[in-house]
mmCIF file of C-alpha atoms in Angstrom:
data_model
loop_
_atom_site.group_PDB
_atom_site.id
_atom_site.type_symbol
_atom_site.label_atom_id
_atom_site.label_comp_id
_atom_site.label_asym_id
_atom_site.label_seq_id
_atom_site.Cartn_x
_atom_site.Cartn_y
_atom_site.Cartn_z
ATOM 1 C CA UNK A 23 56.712 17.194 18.885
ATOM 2 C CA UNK A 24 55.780 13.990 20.990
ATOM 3 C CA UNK A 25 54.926 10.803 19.618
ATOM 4 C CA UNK A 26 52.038 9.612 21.581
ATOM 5 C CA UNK A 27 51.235 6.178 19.963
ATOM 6 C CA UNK A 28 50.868 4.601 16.621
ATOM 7 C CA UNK A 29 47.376 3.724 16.350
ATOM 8 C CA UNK A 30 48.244 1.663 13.497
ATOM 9 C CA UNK A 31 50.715 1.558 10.424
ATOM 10 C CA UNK A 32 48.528 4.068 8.522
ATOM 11 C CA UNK A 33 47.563 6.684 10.952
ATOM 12 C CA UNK A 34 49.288 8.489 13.943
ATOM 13 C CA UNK A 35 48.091 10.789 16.847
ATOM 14 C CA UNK A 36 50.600 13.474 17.761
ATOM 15 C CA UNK A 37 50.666 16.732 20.111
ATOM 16 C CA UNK A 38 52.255 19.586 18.129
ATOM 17 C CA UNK A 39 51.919 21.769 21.217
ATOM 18 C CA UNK A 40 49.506 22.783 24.517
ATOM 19 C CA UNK A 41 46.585 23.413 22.144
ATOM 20 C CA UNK A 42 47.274 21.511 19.098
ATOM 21 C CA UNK A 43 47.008 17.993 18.090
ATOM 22 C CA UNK A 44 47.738 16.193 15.053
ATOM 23 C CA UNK A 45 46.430 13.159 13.366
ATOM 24 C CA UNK A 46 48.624 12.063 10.170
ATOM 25 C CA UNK A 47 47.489 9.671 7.752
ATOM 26 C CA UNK A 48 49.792 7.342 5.611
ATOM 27 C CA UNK A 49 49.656 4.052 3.452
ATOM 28 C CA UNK A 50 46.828 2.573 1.634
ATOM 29 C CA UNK A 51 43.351 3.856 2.411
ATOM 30 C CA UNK A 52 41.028 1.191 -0.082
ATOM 31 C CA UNK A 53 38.486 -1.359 1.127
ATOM 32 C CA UNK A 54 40.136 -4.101 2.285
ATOM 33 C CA UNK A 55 43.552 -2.285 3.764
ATOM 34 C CA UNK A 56 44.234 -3.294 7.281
ATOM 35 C CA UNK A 57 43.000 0.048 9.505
ATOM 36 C CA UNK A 58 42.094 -0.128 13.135
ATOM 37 C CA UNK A 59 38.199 1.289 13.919
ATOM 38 C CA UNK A 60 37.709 4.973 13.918
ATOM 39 C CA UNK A 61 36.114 4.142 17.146
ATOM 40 C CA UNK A 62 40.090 3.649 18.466
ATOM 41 C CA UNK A 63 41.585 6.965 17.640
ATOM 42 C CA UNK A 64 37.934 8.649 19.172
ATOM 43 C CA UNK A 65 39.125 7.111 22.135
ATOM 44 C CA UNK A 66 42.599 8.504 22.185
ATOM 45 C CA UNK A 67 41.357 11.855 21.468
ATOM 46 C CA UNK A 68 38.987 11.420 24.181
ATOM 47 C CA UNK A 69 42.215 10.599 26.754
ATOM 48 C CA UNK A 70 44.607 13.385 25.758
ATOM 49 C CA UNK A 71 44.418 16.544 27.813
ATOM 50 C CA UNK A 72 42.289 19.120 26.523
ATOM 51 C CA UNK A 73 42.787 21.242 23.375
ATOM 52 C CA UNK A 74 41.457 23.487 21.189
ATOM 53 C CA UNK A 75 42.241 22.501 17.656
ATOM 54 C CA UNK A 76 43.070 18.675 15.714
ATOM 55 C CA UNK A 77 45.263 19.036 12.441
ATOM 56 C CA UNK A 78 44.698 16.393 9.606
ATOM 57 C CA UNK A 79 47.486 16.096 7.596
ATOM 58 C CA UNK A 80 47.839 13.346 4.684
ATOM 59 C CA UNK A 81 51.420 13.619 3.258
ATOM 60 C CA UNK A 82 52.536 10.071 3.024
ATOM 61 C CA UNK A 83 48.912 9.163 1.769
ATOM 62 C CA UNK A 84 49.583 6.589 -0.986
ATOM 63 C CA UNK A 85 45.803 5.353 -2.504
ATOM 64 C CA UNK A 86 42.477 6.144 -0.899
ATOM 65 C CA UNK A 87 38.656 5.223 -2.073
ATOM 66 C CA UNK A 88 35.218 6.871 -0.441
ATOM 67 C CA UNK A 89 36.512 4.832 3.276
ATOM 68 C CA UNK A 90 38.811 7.766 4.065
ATOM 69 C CA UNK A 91 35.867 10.514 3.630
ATOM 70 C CA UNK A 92 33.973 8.205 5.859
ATOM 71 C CA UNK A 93 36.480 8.218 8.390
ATOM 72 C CA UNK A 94 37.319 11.203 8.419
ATOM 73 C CA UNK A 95 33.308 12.370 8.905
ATOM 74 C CA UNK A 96 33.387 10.002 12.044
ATOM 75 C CA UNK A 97 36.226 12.073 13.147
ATOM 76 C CA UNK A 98 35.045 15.703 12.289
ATOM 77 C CA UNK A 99 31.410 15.164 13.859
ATOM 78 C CA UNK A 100 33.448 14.441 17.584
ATOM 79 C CA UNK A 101 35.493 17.418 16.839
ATOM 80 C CA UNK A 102 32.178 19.576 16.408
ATOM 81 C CA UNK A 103 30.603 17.922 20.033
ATOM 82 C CA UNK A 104 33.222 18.572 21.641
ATOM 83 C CA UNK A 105 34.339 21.999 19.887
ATOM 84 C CA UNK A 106 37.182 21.323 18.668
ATOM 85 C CA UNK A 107 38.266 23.376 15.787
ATOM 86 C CA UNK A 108 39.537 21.334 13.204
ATOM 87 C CA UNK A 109 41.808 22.061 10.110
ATOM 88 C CA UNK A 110 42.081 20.304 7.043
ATOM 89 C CA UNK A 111 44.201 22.327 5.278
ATOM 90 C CA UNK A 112 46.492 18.760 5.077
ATOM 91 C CA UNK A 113 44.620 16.756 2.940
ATOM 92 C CA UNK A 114 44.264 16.559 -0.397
ATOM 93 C CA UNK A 115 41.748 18.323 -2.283
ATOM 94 C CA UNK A 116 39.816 15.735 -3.612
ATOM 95 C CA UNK A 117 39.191 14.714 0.042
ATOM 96 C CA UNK A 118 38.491 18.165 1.009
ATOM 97 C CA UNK A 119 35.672 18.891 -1.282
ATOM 98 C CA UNK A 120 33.838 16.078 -0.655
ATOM 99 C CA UNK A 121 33.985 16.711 3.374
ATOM 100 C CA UNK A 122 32.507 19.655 2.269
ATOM 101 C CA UNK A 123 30.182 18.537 0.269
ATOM 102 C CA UNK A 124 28.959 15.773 2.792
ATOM 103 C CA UNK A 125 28.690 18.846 5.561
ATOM 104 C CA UNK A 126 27.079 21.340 3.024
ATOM 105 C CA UNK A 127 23.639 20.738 4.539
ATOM 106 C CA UNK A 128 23.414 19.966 7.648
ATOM 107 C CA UNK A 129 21.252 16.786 8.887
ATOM 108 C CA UNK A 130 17.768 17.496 9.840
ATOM 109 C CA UNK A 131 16.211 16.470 13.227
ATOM 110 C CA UNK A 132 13.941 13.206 12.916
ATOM 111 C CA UNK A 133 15.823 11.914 9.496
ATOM 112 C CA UNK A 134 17.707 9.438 11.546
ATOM 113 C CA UNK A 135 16.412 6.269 12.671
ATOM 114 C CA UNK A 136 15.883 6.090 16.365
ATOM 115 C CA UNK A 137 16.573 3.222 17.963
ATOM 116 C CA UNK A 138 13.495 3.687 20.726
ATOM 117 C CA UNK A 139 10.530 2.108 20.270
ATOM 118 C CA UNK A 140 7.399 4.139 20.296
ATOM 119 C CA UNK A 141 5.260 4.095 23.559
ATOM 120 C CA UNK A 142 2.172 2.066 22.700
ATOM 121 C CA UNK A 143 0.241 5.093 23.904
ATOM 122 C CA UNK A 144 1.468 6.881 20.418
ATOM 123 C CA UNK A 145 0.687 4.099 18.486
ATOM 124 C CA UNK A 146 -2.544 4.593 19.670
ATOM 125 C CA UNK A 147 -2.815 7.711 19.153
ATOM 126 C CA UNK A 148 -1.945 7.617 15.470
ATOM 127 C CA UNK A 149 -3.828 4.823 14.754
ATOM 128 C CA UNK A 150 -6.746 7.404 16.021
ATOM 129 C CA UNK A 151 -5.651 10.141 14.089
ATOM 130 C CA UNK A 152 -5.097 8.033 10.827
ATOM 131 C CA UNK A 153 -8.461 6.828 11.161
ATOM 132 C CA UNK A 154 -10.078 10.021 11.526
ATOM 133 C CA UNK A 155 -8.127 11.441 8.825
ATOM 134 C CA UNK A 156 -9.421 8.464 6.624
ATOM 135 C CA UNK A 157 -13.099 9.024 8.176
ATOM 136 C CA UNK A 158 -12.870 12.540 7.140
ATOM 137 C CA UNK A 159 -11.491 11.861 3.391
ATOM 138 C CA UNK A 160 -14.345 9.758 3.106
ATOM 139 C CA UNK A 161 -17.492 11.898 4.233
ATOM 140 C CA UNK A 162 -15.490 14.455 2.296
ATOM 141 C CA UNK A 163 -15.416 12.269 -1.411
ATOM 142 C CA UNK A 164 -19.138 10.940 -0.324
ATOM 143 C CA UNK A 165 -20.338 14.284 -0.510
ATOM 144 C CA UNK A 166 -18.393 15.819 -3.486
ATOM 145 C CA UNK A 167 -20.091 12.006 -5.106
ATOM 146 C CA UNK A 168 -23.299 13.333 -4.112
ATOM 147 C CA UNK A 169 -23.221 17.044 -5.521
ATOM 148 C CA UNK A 170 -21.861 14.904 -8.751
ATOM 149 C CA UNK A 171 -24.914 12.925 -8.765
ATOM 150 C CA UNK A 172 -26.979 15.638 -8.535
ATOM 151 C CA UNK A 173 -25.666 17.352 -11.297
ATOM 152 C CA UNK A 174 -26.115 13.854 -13.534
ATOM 153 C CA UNK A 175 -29.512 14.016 -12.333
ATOM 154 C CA UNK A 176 -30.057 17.482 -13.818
ATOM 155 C CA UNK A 177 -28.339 16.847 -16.630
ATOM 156 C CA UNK A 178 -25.506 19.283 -16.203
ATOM 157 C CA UNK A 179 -22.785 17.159 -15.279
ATOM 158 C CA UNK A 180 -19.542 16.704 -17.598
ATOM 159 C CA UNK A 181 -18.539 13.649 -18.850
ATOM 160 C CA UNK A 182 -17.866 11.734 -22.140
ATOM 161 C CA UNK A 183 -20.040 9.062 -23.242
ATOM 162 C CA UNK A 184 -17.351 7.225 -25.077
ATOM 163 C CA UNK A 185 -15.942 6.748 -21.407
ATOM 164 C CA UNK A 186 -18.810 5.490 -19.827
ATOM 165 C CA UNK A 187 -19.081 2.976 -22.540
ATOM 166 C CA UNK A 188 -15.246 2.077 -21.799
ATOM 167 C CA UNK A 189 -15.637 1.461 -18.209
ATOM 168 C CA UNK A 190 -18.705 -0.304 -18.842
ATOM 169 C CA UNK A 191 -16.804 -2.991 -21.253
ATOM 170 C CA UNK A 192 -14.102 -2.961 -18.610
ATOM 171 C CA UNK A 193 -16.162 -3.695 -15.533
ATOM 172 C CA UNK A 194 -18.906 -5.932 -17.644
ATOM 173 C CA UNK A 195 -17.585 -7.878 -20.092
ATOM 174 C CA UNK A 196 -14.098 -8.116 -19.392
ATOM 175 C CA UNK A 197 -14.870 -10.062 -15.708
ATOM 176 C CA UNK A 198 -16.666 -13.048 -17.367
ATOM 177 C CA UNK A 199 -14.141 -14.682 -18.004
ATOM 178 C CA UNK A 200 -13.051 -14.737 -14.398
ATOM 179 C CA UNK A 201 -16.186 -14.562 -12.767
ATOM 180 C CA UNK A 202 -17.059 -17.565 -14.808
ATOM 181 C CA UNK A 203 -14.468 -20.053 -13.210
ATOM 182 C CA UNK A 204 -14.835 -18.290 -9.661
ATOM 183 C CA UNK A 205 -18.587 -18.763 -9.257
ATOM 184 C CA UNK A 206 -18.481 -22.541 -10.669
ATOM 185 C CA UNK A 207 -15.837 -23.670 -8.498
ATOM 186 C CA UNK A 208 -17.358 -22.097 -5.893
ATOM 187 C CA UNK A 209 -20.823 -23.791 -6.530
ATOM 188 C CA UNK A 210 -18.812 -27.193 -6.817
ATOM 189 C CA UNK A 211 -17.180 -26.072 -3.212
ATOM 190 C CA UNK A 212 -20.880 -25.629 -1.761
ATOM 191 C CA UNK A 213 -22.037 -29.099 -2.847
ATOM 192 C CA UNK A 214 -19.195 -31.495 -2.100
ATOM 193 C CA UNK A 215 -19.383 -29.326 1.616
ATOM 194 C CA UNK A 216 -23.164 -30.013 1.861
ATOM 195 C CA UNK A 217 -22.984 -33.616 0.420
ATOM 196 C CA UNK A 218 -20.800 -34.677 3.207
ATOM 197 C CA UNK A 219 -23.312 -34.286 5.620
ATOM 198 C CA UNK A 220 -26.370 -35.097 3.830
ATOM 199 C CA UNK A 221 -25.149 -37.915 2.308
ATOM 200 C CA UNK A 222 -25.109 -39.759 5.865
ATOM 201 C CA UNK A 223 -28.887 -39.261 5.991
ATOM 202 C CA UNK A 224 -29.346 -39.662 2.434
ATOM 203 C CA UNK A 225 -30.787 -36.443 2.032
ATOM 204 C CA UNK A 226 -29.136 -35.837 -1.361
ATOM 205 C CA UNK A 227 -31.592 -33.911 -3.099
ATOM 206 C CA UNK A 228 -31.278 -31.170 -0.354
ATOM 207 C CA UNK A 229 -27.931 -30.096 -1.765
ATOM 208 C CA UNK A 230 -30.245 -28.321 -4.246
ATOM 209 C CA UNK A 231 -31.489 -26.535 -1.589
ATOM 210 C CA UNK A 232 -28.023 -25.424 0.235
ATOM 211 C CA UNK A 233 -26.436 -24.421 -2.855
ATOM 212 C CA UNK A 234 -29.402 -22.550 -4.548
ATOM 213 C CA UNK A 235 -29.473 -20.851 -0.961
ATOM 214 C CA UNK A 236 -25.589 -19.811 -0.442
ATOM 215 C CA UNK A 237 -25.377 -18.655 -3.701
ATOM 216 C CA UNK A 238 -27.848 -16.479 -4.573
ATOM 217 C CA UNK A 239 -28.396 -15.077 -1.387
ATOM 218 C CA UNK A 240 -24.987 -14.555 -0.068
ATOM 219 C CA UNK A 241 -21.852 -16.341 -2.686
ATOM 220 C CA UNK A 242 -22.823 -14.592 -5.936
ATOM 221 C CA UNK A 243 -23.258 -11.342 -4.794
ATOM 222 C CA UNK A 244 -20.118 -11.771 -2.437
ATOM 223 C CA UNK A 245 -17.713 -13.475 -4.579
ATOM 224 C CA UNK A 246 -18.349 -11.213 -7.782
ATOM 225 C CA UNK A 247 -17.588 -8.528 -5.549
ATOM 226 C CA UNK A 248 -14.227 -9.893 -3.947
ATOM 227 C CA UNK A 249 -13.774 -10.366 -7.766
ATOM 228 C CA UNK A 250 -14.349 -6.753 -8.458
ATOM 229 C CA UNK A 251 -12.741 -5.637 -5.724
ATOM 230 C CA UNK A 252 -9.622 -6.679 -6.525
ATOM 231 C CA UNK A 253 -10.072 -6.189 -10.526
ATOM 232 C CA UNK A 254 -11.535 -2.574 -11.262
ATOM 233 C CA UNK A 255 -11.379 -1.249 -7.617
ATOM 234 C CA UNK A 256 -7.519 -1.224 -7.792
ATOM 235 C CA UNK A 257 -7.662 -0.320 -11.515
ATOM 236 C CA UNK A 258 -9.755 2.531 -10.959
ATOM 237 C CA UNK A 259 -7.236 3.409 -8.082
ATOM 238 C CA UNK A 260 -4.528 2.645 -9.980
ATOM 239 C CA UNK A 261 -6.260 4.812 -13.344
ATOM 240 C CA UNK A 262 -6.855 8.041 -11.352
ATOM 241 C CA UNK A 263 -3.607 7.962 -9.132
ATOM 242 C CA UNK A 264 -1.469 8.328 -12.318
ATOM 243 C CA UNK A 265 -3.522 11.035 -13.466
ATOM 244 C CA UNK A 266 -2.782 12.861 -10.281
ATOM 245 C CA UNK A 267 0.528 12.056 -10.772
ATOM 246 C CA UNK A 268 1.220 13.173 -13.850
ATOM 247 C CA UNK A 269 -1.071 16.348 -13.163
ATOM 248 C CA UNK A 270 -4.100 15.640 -15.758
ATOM 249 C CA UNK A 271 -6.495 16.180 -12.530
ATOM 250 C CA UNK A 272 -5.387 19.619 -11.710
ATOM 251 C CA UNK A 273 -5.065 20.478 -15.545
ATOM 252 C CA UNK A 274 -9.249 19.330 -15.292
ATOM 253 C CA UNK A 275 -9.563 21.355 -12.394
ATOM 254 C CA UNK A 276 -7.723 24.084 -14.146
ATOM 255 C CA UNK A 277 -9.865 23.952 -17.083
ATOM 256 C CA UNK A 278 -12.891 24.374 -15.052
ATOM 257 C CA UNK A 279 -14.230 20.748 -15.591
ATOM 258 C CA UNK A 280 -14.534 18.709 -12.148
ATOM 259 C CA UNK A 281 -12.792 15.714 -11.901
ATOM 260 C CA UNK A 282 -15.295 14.010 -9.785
ATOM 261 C CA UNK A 283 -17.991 14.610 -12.557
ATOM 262 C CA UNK A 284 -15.422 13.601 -15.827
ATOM 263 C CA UNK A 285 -13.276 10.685 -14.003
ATOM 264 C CA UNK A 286 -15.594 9.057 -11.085
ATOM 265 C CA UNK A 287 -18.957 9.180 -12.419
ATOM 266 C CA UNK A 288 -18.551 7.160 -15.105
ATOM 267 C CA UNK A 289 -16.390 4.480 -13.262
ATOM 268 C CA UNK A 290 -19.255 4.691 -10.915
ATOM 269 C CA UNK A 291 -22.279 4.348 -13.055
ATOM 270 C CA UNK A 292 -20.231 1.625 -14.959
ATOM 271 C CA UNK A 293 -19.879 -0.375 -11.730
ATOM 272 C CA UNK A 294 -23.565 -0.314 -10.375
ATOM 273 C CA UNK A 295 -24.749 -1.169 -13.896
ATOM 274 C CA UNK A 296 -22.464 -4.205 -14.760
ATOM 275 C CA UNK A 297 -22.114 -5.845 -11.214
ATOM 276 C CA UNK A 298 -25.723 -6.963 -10.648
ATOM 277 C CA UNK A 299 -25.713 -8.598 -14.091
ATOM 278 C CA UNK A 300 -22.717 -10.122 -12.987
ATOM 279 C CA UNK A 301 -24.151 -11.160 -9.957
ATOM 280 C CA UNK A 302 -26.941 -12.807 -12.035
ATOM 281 C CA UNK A 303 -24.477 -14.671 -14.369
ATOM 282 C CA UNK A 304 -22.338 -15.945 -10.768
ATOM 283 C CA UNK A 305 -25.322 -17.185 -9.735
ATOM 284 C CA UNK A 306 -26.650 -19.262 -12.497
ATOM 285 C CA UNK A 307 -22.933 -20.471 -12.946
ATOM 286 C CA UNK A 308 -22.818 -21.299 -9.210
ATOM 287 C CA UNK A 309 -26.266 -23.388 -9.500
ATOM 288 C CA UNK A 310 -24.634 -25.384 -12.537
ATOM 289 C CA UNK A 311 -21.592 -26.281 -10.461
ATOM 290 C CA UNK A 312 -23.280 -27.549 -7.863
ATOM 291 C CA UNK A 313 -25.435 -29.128 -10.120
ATOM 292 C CA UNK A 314 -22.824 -31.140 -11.656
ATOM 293 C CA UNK A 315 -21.181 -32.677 -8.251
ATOM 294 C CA UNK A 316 -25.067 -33.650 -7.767
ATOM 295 C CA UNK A 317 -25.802 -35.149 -10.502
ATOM 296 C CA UNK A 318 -22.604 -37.133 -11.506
ATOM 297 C CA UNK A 319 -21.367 -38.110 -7.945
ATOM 298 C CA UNK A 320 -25.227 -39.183 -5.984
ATOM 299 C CA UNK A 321 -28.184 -40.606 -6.982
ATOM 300 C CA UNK A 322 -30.152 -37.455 -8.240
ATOM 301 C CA UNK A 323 -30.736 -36.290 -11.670
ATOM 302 C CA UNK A 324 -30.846 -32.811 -13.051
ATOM 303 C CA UNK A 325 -34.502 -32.602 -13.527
ATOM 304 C CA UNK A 326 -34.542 -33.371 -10.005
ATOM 305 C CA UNK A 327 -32.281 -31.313 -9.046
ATOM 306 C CA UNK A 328 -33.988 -28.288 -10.607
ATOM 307 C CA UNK A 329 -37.023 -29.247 -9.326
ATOM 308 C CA UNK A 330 -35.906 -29.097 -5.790
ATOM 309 C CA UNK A 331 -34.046 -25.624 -6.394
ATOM 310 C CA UNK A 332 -37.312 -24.122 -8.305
ATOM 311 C CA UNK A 333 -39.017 -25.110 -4.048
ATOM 312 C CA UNK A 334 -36.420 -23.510 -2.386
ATOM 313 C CA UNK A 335 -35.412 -20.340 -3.953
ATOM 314 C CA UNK A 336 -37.564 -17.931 -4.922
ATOM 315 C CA UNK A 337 -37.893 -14.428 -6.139
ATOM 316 C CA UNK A 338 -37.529 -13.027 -2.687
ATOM 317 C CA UNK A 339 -33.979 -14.579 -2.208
ATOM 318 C CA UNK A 340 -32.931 -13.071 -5.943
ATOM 319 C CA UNK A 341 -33.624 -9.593 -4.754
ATOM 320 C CA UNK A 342 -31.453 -10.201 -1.662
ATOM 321 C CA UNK A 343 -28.574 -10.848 -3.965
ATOM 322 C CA UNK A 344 -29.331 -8.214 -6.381
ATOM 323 C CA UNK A 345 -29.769 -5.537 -3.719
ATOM 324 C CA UNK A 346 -26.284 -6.504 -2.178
ATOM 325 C CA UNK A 347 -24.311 -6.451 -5.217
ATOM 326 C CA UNK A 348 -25.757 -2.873 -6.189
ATOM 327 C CA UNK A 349 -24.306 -1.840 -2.575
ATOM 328 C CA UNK A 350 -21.061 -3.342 -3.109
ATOM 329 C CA UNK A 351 -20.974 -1.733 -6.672
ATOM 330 C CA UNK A 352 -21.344 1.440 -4.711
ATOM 331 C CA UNK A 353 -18.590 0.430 -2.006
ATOM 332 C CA UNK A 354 -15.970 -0.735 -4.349
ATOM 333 C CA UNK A 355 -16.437 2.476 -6.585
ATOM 334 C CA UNK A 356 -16.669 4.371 -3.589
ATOM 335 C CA UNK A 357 -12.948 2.976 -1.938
ATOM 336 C CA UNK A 358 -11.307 2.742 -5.805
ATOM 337 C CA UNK A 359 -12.139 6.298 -7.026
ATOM 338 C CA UNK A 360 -11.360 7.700 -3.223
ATOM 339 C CA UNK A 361 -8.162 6.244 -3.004
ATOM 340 C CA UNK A 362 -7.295 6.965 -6.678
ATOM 341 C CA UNK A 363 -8.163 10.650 -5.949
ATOM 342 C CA UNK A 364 -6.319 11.248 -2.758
ATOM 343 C CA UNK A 365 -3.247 9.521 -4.145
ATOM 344 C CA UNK A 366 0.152 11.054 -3.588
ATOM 345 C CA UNK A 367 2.494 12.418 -6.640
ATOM 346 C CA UNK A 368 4.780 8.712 -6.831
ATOM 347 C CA UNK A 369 4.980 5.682 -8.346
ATOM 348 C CA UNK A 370 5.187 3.992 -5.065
ATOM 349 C CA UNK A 371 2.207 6.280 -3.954
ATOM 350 C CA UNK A 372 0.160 4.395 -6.780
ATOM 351 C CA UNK A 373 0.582 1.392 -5.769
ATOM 352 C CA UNK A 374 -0.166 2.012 -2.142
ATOM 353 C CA UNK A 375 -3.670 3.348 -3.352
ATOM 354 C CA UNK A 376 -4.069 0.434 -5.409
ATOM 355 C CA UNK A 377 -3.462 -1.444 -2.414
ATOM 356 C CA UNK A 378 -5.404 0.584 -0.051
ATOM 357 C CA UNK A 379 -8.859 0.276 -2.583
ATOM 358 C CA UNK A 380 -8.757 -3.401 -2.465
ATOM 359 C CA UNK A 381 -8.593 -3.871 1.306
ATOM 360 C CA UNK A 382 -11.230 -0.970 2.134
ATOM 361 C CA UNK A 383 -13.352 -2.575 -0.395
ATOM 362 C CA UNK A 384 -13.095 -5.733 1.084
ATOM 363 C CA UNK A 385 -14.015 -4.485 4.277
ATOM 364 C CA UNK A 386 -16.898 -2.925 3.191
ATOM 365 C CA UNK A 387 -18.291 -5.480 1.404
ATOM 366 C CA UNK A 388 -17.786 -7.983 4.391
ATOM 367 C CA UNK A 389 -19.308 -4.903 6.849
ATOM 368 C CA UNK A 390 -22.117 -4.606 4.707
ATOM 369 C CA UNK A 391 -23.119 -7.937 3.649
ATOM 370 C CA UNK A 392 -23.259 -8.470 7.830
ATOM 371 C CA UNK A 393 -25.565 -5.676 8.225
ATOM 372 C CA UNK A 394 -27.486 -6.821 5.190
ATOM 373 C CA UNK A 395 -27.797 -10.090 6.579
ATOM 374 C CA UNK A 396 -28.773 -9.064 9.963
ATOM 375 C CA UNK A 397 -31.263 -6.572 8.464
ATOM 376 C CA UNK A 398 -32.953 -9.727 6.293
ATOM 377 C CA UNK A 399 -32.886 -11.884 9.864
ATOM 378 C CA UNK A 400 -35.218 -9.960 11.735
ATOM 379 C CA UNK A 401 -37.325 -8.609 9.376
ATOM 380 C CA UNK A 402 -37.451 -12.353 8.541
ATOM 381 C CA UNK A 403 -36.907 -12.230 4.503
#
């Protein structure tokens, strides 16, 4: 038996015979203990002449902790590339079973992270897919939303009025308080912006005009919906994606009672009722905060002020508003309820669709007050 080289004071490499090698592992095997890289004794495995089978044997092995089985793996997995038949029988059986435990299933293909970067083409291309997948969920929900309305329509569809009446107090109500300090600071925000300008032409009683304007055609409507968006979208999300989790969805469906008619309609009918009252209330709270920078930082009083605001908005420019919150009250209870439905069976799966229904509704909303706008532009409203 040769003595080929210590690889350190804790292991040794040694050829029993032609075929046979022998790796023998002494001393203290903790965290900490002073043991050259794995990577070291691969190497003088990989210089010896060839052979057919690598004996670990562990007699003088004093302590050992979970950096021996680690080791040890590193040292089996280049015995099975380069088929080597290795024998274990040496070690003790603590270390035994959990080699075999850590080799009881093998590792499957893709599990490990790759250290190449994906072509840009493939990014592409599953950016592509994704959105068509997401395209597809949607026409999907729209329609089942549809058949659902229909049904309400007819007077056959299945839901409790007790949780209508919920949602409603949930979607109404419950936002004022929010919605309130939004809209006012907002309506401050428009005034102090116009004032800055008018003021050097001392066109003062104009700000009237340019907040009465912004907000109920485009920052009441807008804001309460960012509001909503972000408040019942991602509860509704949030609402329905533990129900799928926990299975109360497929119990419905099991019971015969779709869950489209009992859980989204009435977060949907509570949403297009509540937000263009909201969208009311924003508004007048809007006009009163810019009505206070006007009147207690220039020269204009608030009869004046209301005067001037009675000229420039009319009844025209409160349908505008009204018509785009009902759309975004049909958006944001579109993305929360679709999101909430096609969530996945995790806690961390709820939170991504809470996540999701906020940024799709936000994108809607902006996509649609743009074609809203547009729309109002050349038809000259």
């Amino acid at each position: 038996m040769t003595d080929i080289k210590d690889i350190s004071g804790d292991i040794k490499l040694e050829q029993i015979d032609a075929d046979t090698w022998s790796i023998r592992l002494a001393g203290n095997w903790t965290q900490g203990a002073n043991i050259k890289p794995v990577e070291q004794v691969l190497a003088q495995l990989a210089a010896a002449t060839s052979f057919a089978r690598l004996t670990l044997q562990a007699g003088d092995l004093d302590r050992w902790d979970s950096r021996l089985p680690t080791y040890l793996l590193a040292i089996l997995d280049y015995c099975h590339t380069k088929r080597i038949q290795p024998d274990l029988s040496g070690l003790p059986e603590g270390v035994q079973g959990l080699l075999k435990l850590a080799r009881a299933v093998p590792e499957r293909a893709g599990d490990r992270r790759s250290a190449q970067q994906t072509p840009a083409l493939a990014k592409i291309g599953k950016m592509v897919l994704s959105g068509l997948a997401d395209t597809k969920g949607l026409v999907i929900f729209i329609g089942e939303t549809v058949l659902a309305g229909i049904s309400l329509m007819r007077g056959k569809a299945r839901f409790r009025a007790v949780d209508l009446f919920l949602c409603i107090q949930e979607a109404g109500p419950g936002a004022l308080a929010i919605v309130t300090l939004i809209s006012l600071l907002v309506g401050l925000i428009l005034a102090f912006v116009g004032a800055v300008q008018l003021a050097m032409f001392g066109a003062q009683i104009f700000i009237a005009d340019l907040v009465g304007l912004g907000t109920v055609r485009e920052m009441g409507a807008l804001m309460t919906a960012v509001i909503m968006s972000g408040r019942t979208g991602a509860a509704y999300a949030a609402q329905l994606g533990t129900m799928n989790v926990n299975s109360e969805i497929d119990a419905l469906k099991t019971m015969g009672i779709s869950p489209m008619e009992f859980l989204v309609l009435p977060r949907m009918l509570a949403l297009i009722l509540m937000l263009p009252l909201l969208c009311i209330y924003a508004d007048f709270m809007g006009i009163l905060g810019g009505g206070i920078v006007t009147t207690s930082a220039f020269d204009v009083s608030l009869t004046q002020y209301f005067n001037q605001l009675s000229k420039a908005v009319d009844l025209t420019d409160f349908s505008i508003g009204l018509f785009k919150s009902l759309v975004f009250a049909v958006l944001i209870a579109t993305a929360g309820c679709m999101r909430g439905m096609q969530c996945g069976r995790s806690a961390s799966a709820v939170g991504d669709a809470a996540t999701a229904a906020v940024v799709n509704s936000i994108v809607y909303i902006v996509v649609a007050d743009s074609i809203i706008t547009l729309i109002c532009n050349r038809l000259g409203i």
